[in-house]
Short mmCIF file of N, CA and C in Angstrom, two decimals:
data_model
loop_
_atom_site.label_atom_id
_atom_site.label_comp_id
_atom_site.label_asym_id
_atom_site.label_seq_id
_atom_site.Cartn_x
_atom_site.Cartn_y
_atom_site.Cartn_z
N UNK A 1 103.42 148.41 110.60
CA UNK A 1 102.45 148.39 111.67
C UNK A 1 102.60 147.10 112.48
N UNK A 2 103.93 146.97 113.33
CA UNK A 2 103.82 145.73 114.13
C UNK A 2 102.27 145.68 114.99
N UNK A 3 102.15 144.49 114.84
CA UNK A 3 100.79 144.16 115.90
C UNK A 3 101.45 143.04 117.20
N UNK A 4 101.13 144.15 118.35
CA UNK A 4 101.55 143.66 119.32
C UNK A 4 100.69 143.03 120.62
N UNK A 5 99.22 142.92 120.02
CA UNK A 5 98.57 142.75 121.35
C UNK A 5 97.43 141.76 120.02
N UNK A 6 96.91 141.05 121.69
CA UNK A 6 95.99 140.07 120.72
C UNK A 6 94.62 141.24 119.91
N UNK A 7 94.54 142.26 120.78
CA UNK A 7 93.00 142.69 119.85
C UNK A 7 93.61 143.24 118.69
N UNK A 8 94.72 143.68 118.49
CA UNK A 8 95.32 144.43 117.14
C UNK A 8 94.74 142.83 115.85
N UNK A 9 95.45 141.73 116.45
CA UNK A 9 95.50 140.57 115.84
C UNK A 9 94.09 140.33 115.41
N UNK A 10 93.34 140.44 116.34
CA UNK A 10 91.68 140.19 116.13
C UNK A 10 91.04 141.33 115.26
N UNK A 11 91.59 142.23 115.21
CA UNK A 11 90.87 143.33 114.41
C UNK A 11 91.15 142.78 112.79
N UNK A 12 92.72 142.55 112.70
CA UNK A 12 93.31 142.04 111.25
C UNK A 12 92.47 140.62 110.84
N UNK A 13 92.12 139.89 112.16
CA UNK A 13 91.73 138.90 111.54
C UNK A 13 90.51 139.18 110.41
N UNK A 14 89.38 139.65 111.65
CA UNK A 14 88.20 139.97 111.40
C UNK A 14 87.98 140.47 110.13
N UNK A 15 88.95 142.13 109.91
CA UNK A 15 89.24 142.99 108.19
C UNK A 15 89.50 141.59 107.15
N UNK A 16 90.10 140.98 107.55
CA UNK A 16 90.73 139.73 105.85
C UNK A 16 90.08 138.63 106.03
N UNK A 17 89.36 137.66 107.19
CA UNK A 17 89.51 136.44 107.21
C UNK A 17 88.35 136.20 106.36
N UNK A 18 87.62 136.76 105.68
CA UNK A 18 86.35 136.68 104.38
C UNK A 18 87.22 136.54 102.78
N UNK A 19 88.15 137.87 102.77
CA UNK A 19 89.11 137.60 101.90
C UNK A 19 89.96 136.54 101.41
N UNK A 20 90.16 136.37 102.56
CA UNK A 20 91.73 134.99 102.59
C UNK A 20 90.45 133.93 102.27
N UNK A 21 89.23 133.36 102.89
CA UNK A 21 88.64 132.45 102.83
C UNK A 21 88.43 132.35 101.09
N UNK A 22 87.80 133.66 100.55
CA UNK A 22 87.54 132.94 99.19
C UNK A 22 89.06 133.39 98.61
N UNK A 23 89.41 133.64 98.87
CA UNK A 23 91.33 133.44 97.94
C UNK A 23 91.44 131.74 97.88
N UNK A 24 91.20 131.23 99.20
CA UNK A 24 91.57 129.77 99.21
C UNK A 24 90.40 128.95 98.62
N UNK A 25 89.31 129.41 98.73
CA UNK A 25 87.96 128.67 98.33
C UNK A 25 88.26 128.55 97.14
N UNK A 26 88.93 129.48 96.50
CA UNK A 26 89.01 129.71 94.67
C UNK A 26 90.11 128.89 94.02
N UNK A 27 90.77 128.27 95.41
CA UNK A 27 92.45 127.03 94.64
C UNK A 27 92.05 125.87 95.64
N UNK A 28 91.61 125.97 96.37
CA UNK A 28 92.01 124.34 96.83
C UNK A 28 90.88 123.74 97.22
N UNK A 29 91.21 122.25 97.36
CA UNK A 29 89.51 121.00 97.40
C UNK A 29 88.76 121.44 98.69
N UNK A 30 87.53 121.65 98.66
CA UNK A 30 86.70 122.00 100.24
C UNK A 30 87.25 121.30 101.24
N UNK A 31 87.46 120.42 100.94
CA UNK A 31 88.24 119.52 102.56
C UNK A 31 88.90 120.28 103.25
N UNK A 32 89.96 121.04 102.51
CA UNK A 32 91.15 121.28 103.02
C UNK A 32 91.10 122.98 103.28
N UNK A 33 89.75 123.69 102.59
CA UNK A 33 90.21 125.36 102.80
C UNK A 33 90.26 125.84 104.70
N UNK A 34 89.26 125.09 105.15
CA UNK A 34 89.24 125.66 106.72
C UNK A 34 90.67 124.99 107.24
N UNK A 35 91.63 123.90 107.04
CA UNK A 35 92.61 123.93 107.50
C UNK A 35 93.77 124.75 106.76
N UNK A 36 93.68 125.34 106.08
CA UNK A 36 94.57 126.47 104.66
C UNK A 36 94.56 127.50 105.30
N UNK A 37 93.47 127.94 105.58
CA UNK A 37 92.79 129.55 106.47
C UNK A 37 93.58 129.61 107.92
N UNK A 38 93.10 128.15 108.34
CA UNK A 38 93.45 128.11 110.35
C UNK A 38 94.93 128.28 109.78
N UNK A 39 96.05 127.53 109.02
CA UNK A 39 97.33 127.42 108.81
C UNK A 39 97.94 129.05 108.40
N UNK A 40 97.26 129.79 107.64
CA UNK A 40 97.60 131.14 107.44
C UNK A 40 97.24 132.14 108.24
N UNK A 41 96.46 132.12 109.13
CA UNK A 41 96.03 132.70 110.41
C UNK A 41 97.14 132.50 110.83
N UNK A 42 97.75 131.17 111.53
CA UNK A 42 98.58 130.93 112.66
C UNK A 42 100.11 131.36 112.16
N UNK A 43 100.37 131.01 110.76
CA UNK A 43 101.73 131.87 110.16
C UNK A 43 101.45 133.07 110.62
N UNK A 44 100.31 133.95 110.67
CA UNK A 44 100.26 135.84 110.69
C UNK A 44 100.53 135.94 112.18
N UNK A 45 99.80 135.21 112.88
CA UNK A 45 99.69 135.13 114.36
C UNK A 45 101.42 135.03 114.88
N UNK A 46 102.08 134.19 114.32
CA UNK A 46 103.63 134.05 114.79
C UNK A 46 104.61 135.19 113.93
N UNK A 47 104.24 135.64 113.33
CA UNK A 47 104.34 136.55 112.94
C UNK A 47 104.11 138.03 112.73
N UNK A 48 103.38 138.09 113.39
CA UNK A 48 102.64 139.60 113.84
C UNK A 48 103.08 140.87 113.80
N UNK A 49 104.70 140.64 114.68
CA UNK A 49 105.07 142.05 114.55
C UNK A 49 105.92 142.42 113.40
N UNK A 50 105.75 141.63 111.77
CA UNK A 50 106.57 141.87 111.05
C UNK A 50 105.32 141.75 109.94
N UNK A 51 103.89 141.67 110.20
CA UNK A 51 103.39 142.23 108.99
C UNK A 51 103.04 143.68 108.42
N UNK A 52 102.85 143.58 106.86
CA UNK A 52 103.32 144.92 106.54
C UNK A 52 101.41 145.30 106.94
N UNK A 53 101.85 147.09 106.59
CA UNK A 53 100.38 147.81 106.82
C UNK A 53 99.29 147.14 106.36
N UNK A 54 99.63 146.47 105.15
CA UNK A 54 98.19 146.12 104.27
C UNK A 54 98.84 145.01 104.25
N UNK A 55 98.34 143.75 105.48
CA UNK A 55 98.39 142.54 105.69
C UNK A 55 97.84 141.33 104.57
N UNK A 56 96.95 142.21 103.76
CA UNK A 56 96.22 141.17 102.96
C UNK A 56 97.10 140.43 101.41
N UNK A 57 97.54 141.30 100.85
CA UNK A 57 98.58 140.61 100.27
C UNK A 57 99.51 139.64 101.05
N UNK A 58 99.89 140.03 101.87
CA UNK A 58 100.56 138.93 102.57
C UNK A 58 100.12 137.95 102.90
N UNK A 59 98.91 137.46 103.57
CA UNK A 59 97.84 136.71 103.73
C UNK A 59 98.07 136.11 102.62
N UNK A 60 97.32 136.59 101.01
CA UNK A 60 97.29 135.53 100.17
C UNK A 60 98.66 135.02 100.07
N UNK A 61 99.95 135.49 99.66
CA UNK A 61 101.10 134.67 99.96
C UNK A 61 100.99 133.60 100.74
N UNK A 62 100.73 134.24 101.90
CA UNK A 62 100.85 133.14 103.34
C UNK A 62 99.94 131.66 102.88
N UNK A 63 99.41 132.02 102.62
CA UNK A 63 97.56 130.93 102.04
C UNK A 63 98.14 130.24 100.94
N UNK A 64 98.96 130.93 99.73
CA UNK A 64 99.61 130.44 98.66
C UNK A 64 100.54 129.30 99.03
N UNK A 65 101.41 129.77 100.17
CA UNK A 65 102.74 129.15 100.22
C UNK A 65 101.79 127.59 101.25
N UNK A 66 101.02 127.75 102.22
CA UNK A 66 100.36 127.10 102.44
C UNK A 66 99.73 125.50 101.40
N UNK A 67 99.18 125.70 100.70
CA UNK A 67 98.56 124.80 99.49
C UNK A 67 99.68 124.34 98.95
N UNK A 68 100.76 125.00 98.58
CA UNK A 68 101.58 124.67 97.91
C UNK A 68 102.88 123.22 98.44
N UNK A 69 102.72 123.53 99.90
CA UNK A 69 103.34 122.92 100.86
C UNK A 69 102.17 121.53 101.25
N UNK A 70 101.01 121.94 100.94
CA UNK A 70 100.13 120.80 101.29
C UNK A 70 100.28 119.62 99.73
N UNK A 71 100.15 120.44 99.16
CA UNK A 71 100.56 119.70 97.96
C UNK A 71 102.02 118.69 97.36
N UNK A 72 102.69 119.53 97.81
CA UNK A 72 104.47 118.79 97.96
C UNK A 72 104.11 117.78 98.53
N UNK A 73 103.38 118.07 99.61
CA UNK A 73 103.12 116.30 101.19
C UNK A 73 102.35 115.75 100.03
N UNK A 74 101.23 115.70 99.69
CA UNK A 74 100.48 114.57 98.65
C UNK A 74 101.85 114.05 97.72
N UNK A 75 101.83 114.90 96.96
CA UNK A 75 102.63 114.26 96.02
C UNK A 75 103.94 113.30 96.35
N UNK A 76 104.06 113.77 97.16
CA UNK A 76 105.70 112.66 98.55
C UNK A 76 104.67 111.38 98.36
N UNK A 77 103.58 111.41 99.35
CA UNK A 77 102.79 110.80 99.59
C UNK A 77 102.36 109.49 98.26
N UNK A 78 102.13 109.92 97.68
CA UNK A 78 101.71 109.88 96.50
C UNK A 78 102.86 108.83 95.44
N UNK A 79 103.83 109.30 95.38
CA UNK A 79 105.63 108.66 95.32
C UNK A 79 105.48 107.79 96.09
N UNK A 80 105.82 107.25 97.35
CA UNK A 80 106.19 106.92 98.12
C UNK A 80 105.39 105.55 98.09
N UNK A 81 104.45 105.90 97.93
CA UNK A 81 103.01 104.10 97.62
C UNK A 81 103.41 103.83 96.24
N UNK A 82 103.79 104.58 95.19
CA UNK A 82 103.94 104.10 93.88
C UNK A 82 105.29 103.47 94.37
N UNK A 83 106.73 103.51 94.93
CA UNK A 83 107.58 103.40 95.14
C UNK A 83 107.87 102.09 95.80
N UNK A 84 107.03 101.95 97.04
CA UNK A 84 106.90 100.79 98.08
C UNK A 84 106.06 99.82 96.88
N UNK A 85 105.30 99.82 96.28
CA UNK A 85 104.56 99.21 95.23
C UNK A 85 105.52 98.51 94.16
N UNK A 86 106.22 99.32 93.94
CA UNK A 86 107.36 98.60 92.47
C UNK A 86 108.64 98.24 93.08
N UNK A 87 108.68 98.36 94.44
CA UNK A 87 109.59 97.51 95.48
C UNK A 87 108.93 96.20 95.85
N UNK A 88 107.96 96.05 95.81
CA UNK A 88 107.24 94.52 96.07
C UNK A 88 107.10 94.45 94.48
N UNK A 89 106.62 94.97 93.97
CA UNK A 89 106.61 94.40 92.37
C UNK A 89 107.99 93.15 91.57
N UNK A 90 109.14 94.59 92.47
CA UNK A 90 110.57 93.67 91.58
C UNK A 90 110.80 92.45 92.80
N UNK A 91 109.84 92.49 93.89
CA UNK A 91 110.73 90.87 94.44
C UNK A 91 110.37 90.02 93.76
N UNK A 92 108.79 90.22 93.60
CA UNK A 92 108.21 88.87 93.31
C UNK A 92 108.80 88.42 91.61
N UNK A 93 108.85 89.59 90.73
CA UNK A 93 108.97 89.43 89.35
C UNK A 93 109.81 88.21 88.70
N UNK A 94 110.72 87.88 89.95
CA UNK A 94 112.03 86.59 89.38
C UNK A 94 111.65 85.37 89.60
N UNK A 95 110.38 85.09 90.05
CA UNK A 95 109.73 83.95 90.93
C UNK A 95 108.40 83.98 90.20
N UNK A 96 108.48 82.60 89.14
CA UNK A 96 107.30 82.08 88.41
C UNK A 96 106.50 81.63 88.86
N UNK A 97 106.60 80.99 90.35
CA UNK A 97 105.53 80.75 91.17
C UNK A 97 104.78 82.04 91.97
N UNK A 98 104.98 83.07 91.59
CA UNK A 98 104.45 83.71 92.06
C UNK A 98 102.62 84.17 91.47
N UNK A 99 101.41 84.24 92.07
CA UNK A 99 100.29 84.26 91.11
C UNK A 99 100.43 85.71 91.61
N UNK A 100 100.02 86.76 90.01
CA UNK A 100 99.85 87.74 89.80
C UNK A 100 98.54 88.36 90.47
N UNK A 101 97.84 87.76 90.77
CA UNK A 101 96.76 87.69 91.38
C UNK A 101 96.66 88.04 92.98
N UNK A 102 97.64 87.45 93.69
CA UNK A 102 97.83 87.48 94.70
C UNK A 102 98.97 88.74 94.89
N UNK A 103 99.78 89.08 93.78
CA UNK A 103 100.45 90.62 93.73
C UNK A 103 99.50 91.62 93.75
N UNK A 104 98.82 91.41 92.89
CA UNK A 104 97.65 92.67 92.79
C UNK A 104 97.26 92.71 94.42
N UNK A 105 96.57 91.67 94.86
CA UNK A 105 96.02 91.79 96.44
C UNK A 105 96.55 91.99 97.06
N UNK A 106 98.43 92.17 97.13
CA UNK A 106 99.39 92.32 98.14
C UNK A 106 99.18 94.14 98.15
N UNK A 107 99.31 94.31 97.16
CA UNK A 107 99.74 95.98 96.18
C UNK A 107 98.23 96.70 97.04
N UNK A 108 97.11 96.09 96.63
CA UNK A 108 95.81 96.73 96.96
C UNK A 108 96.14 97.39 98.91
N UNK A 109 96.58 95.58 99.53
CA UNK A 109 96.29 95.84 100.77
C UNK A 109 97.63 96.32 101.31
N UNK A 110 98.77 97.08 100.55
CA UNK A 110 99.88 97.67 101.27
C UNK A 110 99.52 99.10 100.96
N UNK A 111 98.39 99.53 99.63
CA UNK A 111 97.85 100.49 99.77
C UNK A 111 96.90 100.94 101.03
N UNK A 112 95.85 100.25 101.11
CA UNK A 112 95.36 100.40 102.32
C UNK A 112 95.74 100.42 103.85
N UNK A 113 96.96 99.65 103.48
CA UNK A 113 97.82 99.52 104.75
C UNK A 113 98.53 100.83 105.37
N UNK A 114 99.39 101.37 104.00
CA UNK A 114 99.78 102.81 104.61
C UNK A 114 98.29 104.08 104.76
N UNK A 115 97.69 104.01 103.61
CA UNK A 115 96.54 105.34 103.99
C UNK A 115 96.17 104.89 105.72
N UNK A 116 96.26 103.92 106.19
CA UNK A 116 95.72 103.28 107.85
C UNK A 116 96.56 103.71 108.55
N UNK A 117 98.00 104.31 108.10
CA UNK A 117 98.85 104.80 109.33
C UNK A 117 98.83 106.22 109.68
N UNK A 118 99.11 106.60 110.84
CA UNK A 118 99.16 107.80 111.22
C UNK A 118 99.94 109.05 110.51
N UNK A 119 100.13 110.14 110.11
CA UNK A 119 100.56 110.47 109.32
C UNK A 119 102.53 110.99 109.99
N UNK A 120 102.26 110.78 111.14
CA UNK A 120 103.81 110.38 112.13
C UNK A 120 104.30 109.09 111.55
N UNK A 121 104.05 107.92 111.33
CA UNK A 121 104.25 106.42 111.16
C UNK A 121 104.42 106.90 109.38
N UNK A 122 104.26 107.36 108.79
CA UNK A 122 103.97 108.09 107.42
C UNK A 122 105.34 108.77 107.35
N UNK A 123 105.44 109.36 107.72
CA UNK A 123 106.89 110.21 107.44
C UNK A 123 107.54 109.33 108.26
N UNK A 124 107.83 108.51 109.44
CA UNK A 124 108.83 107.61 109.74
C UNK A 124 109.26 107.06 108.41
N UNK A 125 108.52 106.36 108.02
CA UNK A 125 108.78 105.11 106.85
C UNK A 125 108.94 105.84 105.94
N UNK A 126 108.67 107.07 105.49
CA UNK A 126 108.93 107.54 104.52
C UNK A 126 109.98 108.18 103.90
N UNK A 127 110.78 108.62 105.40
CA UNK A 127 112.18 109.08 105.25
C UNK A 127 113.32 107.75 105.09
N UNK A 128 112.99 106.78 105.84
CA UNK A 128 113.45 105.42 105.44
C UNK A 128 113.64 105.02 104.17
N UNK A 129 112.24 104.96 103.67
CA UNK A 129 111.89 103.95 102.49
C UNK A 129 112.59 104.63 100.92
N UNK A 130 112.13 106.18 101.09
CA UNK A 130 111.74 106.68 100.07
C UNK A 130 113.07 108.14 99.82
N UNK A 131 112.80 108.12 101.49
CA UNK A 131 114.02 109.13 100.71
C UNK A 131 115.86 108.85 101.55
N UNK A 132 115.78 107.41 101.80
CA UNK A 132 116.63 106.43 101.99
C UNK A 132 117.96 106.98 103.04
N UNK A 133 117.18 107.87 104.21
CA UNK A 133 118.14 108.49 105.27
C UNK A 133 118.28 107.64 106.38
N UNK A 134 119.99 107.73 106.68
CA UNK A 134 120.54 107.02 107.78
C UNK A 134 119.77 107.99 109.15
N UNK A 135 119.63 106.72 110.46
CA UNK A 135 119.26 107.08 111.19
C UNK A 135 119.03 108.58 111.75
N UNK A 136 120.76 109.02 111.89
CA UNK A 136 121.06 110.59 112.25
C UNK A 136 120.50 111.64 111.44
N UNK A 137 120.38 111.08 110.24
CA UNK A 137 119.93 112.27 109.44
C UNK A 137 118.39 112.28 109.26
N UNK A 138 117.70 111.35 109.60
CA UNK A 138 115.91 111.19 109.58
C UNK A 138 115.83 111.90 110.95
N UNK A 139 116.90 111.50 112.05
CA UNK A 139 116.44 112.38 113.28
C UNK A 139 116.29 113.58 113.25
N UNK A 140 117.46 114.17 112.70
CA UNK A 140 117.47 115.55 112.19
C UNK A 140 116.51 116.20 111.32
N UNK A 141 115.88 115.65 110.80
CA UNK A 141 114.39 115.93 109.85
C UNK A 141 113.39 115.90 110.84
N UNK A 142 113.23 115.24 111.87
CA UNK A 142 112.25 114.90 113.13
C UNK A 142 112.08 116.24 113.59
N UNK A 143 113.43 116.38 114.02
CA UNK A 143 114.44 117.14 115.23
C UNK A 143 113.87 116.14 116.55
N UNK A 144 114.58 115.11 116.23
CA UNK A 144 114.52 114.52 117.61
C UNK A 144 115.75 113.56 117.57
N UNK A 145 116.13 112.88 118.89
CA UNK A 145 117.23 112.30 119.19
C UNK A 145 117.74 110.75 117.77
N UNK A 146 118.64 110.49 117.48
CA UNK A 146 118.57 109.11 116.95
C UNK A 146 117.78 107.91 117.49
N UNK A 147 117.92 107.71 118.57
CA UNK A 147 117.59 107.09 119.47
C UNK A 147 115.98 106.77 119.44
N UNK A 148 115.04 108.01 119.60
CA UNK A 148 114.03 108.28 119.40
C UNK A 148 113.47 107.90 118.27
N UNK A 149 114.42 108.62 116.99
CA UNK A 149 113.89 108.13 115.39
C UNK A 149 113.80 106.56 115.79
N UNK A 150 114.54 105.84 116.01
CA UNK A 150 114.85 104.68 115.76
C UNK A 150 113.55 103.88 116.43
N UNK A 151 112.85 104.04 117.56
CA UNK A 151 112.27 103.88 118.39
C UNK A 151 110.89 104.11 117.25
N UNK A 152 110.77 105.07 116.69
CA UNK A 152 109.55 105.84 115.95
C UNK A 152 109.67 104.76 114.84
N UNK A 153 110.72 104.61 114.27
CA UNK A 153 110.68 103.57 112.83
C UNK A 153 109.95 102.19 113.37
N UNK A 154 110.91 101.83 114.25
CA UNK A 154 110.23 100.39 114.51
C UNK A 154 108.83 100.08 114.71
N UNK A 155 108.49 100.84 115.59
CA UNK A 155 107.08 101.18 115.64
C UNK A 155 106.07 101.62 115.02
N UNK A 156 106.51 102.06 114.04
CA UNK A 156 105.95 102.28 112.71
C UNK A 156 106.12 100.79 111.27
N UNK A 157 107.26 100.34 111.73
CA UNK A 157 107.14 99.36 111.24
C UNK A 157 106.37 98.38 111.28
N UNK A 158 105.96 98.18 112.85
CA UNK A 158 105.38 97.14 113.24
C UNK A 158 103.58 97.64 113.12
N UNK A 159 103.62 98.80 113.04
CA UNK A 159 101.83 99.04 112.41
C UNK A 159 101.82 98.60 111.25
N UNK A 160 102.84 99.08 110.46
CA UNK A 160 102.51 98.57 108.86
C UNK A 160 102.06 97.12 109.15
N UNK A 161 103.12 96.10 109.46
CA UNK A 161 103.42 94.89 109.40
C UNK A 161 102.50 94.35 109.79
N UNK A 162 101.71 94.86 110.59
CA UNK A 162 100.48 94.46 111.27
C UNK A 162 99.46 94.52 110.50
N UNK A 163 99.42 95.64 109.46
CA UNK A 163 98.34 95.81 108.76
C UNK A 163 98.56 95.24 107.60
N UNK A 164 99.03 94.54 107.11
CA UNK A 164 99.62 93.71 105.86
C UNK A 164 99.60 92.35 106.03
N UNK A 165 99.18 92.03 105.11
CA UNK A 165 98.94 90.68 104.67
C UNK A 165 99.76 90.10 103.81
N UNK A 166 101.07 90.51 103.91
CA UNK A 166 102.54 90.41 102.90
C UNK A 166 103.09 89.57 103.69
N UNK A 167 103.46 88.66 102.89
CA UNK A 167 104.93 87.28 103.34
C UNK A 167 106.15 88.18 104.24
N UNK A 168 107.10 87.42 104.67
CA UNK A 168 107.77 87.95 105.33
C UNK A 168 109.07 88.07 104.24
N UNK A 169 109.23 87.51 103.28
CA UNK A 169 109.62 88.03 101.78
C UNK A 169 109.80 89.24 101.48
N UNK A 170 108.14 89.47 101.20
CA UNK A 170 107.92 90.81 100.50
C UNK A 170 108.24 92.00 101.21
N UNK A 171 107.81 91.68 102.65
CA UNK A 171 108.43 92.87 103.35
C UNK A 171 109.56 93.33 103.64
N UNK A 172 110.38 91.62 103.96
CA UNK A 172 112.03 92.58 103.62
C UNK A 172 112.71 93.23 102.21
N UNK A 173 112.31 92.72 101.34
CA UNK A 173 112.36 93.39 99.41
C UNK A 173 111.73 95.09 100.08
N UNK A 174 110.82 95.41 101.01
CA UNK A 174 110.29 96.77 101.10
C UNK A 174 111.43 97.67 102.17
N UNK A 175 112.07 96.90 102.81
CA UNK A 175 113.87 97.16 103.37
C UNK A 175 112.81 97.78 104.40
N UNK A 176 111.65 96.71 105.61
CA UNK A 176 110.80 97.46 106.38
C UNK A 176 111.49 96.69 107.58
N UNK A 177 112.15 95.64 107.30
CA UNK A 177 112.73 94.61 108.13
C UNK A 177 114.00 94.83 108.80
N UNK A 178 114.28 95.40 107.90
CA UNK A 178 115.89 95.19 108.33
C UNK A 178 115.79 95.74 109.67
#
């Protein structure tokens, strides 16, 4: 049953979007079900003329694969601060003058520093930092020019840098400098 016109779309919505809501109400944190729902709507919506008769199984798929994909991003997310964290951990570790004290406060406020960036400035640095891609190939993850990536890193660099209260040490040990 391709659906080819918006009221076909609005009729499907209307039949499932109670369904799909508690499918998602029943797996994921309240924050996130009205953006789970809008995200599996807009998969059906670009997809329209290839859902099957009885859209609603598909839906929960759609909603499934959804969470599941929101979840991968946390957990990156998630890596990526533990990662930048035990990258400032091993500079300081060789240096007895260093007060542990003032690591902890570096660690606290490079936490706070990234949750403060945009979640664009977030995947800049993150394809950098964490999953350690040369220019061309972070562009290609963008889909945008090298040129552009490069433009996006720095600038992303320079929010972090801004929001940190880290030596100019610690930040090159975080390879944010180079």
């Amino acid at each position: 049953m391709p659906i080819d016109t918006e009221a076909q779309f609005t009729d499907v919505y209307r039949a499932h979007y109670e369904d799909v809501l508690r499918f998602v109400r029943r797996r994921a944190h309240p924050m996130n079900v009205d953006d789970v729902v809008g995200e599996t709507f807009l998969a059906a919506w670009r997809r329209r003329r290839e859902l099957p008769e009885n859209p609603r199984p598909w839906l929960f798929g759609a909603a499934r694969n959804v969470m599941l994909n929101a979840n991968r991003g946390m957990r990156r997310q998630s890596a990526l601060v533990v990662r930048i964290q035990q990258a400032a951990a091993t500079a300081d570790i060789d240096d007895p003058t260093v007060d542990a004290t003032a690591q902890v406060d570096s660690r606290i406020d490079l936490v706070a520093a990234w949750r403060s960036l945009a979640p664009a400035d977030q995947e800049v640095l993150a394809l950098h930092v964490w999953e350690e891609l040369d220019a061309r190939d972070a562009a290609t993850v963008l889909g945008c020019t090298r040129a552009a990536y490069a433009m996006r890193l720095t600038r992303a660099r320079r929010r972090l840098a801004g929001r940190l209260s880290l030596t100019a040490p610690a930040l090159s040990a975080l390879s944010l400098t180079h």
